Amino acid sequence: MSANMDETVSVGYEAWADALRSDRILGVSCSDCGATYGTPISVCHDCGSRNLESVDLPTEGTLYSVTRVEVPPTGFEGPYHVGIVQVGAARVTARIETDADDAPPEIDDSVVFSGVMETDDGLPAPVFTTETS
Ligand SMILES: [Zn+2]
């Protein structure tokens, strides 16, 4: 192990969760191939590098995909929407909220990071809300 390897900055789950609760979305960028991820990783999924650094991701993005959960897990009220949001170069899985029930979120909708929901096992998940035009 060289000293250089110890300087590698990576985002652990706790740091990621703490940032979310502080209205920041942390991503991980690979210093070797440039791939960016919206969730904590320890190894680049593209090239296998451990040369990763944390980056702040934008808090506005567009819906890359969205699905409606008709039957929620125990402890949740449904139906609700879960989607993948493109924020900068990364994608983040998030709960998707809308202002109006009669306007379900659609792919390519603009969304903004609007908060955090705590799941029943104590793990936070980002919430994005569709922007009303
Ligand atoms: Zn990489």
PDB file of N, CA, C and O and ligand atoms in Angstrom, residues 30 32-35 37 44-49 52, ligand 1:
ATOM      1  N   CYS A  30     -15.015   9.071 -11.179  1.00  0.00           N
ATOM      2  CA  CYS A  30     -13.824   8.257 -11.379  1.00  0.00           C
ATOM      3  C   CYS A  30     -12.729   9.121 -11.994  1.00  0.00           C
ATOM      4  O   CYS A  30     -12.922   9.720 -13.047  1.00  0.00           O
ATOM      5  N   ASP A  32     -10.041   8.141 -13.268  1.00  0.00           N
ATOM      6  CA  ASP A  32      -9.381   7.484 -14.397  1.00  0.00           C
ATOM      7  C   ASP A  32     -10.200   7.536 -15.681  1.00  0.00           C
ATOM      8  O   ASP A  32      -9.670   7.826 -16.740  1.00  0.00           O
ATOM      9  N   CYS A  33     -11.504   7.261 -15.593  1.00  0.00           N
ATOM     10  CA  CYS A  33     -12.290   7.219 -16.833  1.00  0.00           C
ATOM     11  C   CYS A  33     -13.356   8.311 -16.890  1.00  0.00           C
ATOM     12  O   CYS A  33     -13.997   8.497 -17.922  1.00  0.00           O
ATOM     13  N   GLY A  34     -13.564   9.040 -15.785  1.00  0.00           N
ATOM     14  CA  GLY A  34     -14.501  10.152 -15.814  1.00  0.00           C
ATOM     15  C   GLY A  34     -15.953   9.783 -15.552  1.00  0.00           C
ATOM     16  O   GLY A  34     -16.812  10.661 -15.542  1.00  0.00           O
ATOM     17  N   ALA A  35     -16.244   8.521 -15.343  1.00  0.00           N
ATOM     18  CA  ALA A  35     -17.624   8.126 -15.055  1.00  0.00           C
ATOM     19  C   ALA A  35     -18.081   8.737 -13.735  1.00  0.00           C
ATOM     20  O   ALA A  35     -17.283   8.896 -12.810  1.00  0.00           O
ATOM     21  N   TYR A  37     -21.160   8.734 -10.676  1.00  0.00           N
ATOM     22  CA  TYR A  37     -22.237   7.941 -10.097  1.00  0.00           C
ATOM     23  C   TYR A  37     -22.969   8.745  -9.036  1.00  0.00           C
ATOM     24  O   TYR A  37     -22.374   9.578  -8.356  1.00  0.00           O
ATOM     25  N   CYS A  44     -15.083   1.812  -9.392  1.00  0.00           N
ATOM     26  CA  CYS A  44     -15.755   2.291 -10.592  1.00  0.00           C
ATOM     27  C   CYS A  44     -16.390   1.119 -11.338  1.00  0.00           C
ATOM     28  O   CYS A  44     -15.722   0.125 -11.624  1.00  0.00           O
ATOM     29  N   HIS A  45     -17.666   1.264 -11.654  1.00  0.00           N
ATOM     30  CA  HIS A  45     -18.360   0.186 -12.347  1.00  0.00           C
ATOM     31  C   HIS A  45     -17.942   0.097 -13.809  1.00  0.00           C
ATOM     32  O   HIS A  45     -18.162  -0.912 -14.464  1.00  0.00           O
ATOM     33  N   ASP A  46     -17.378   1.187 -14.323  1.00  0.00           N
ATOM     34  CA  ASP A  46     -16.985   1.188 -15.725  1.00  0.00           C
ATOM     35  C   ASP A  46     -15.598   0.586 -15.943  1.00  0.00           C
ATOM     36  O   ASP A  46     -15.401  -0.213 -16.847  1.00  0.00           O
ATOM     37  N   CYS A  47     -14.635   0.994 -15.117  1.00  0.00           N
ATOM     38  CA  CYS A  47     -13.254   0.584 -15.401  1.00  0.00           C
ATOM     39  C   CYS A  47     -12.589  -0.144 -14.244  1.00  0.00           C
ATOM     40  O   CYS A  47     -11.448  -0.587 -14.378  1.00  0.00           O
ATOM     41  N   GLY A  48     -13.278  -0.252 -13.103  1.00  0.00           N
ATOM     42  CA  GLY A  48     -12.707  -1.007 -11.990  1.00  0.00           C
ATOM     43  C   GLY A  48     -11.732  -0.227 -11.137  1.00  0.00           C
ATOM     44  O   GLY A  48     -11.162  -0.763 -10.187  1.00  0.00           O
ATOM     45  N   SER A  49     -11.533   1.044 -11.456  1.00  0.00           N
ATOM     46  CA  SER A  49     -10.590   1.860 -10.705  1.00  0.00           C
ATOM     47  C   SER A  49     -11.121   2.158  -9.298  1.00  0.00           C
ATOM     48  O   SER A  49     -12.319   2.286  -9.079  1.00  0.00           O
ATOM     49  N   LEU A  52     -11.260   7.275  -6.947  1.00  0.00           N
ATOM     50  CA  LEU A  52     -12.546   7.962  -6.995  1.00  0.00           C
ATOM     51  C   LEU A  52     -12.511   9.221  -6.141  1.00  0.00           C
ATOM     52  O   LEU A  52     -11.804   9.273  -5.143  1.00  0.00           O
TER      53      LEU A  52
HETATM   54 ZN    ZN B   1     -13.651   4.489 -14.073  1.00  0.00          ZN
END
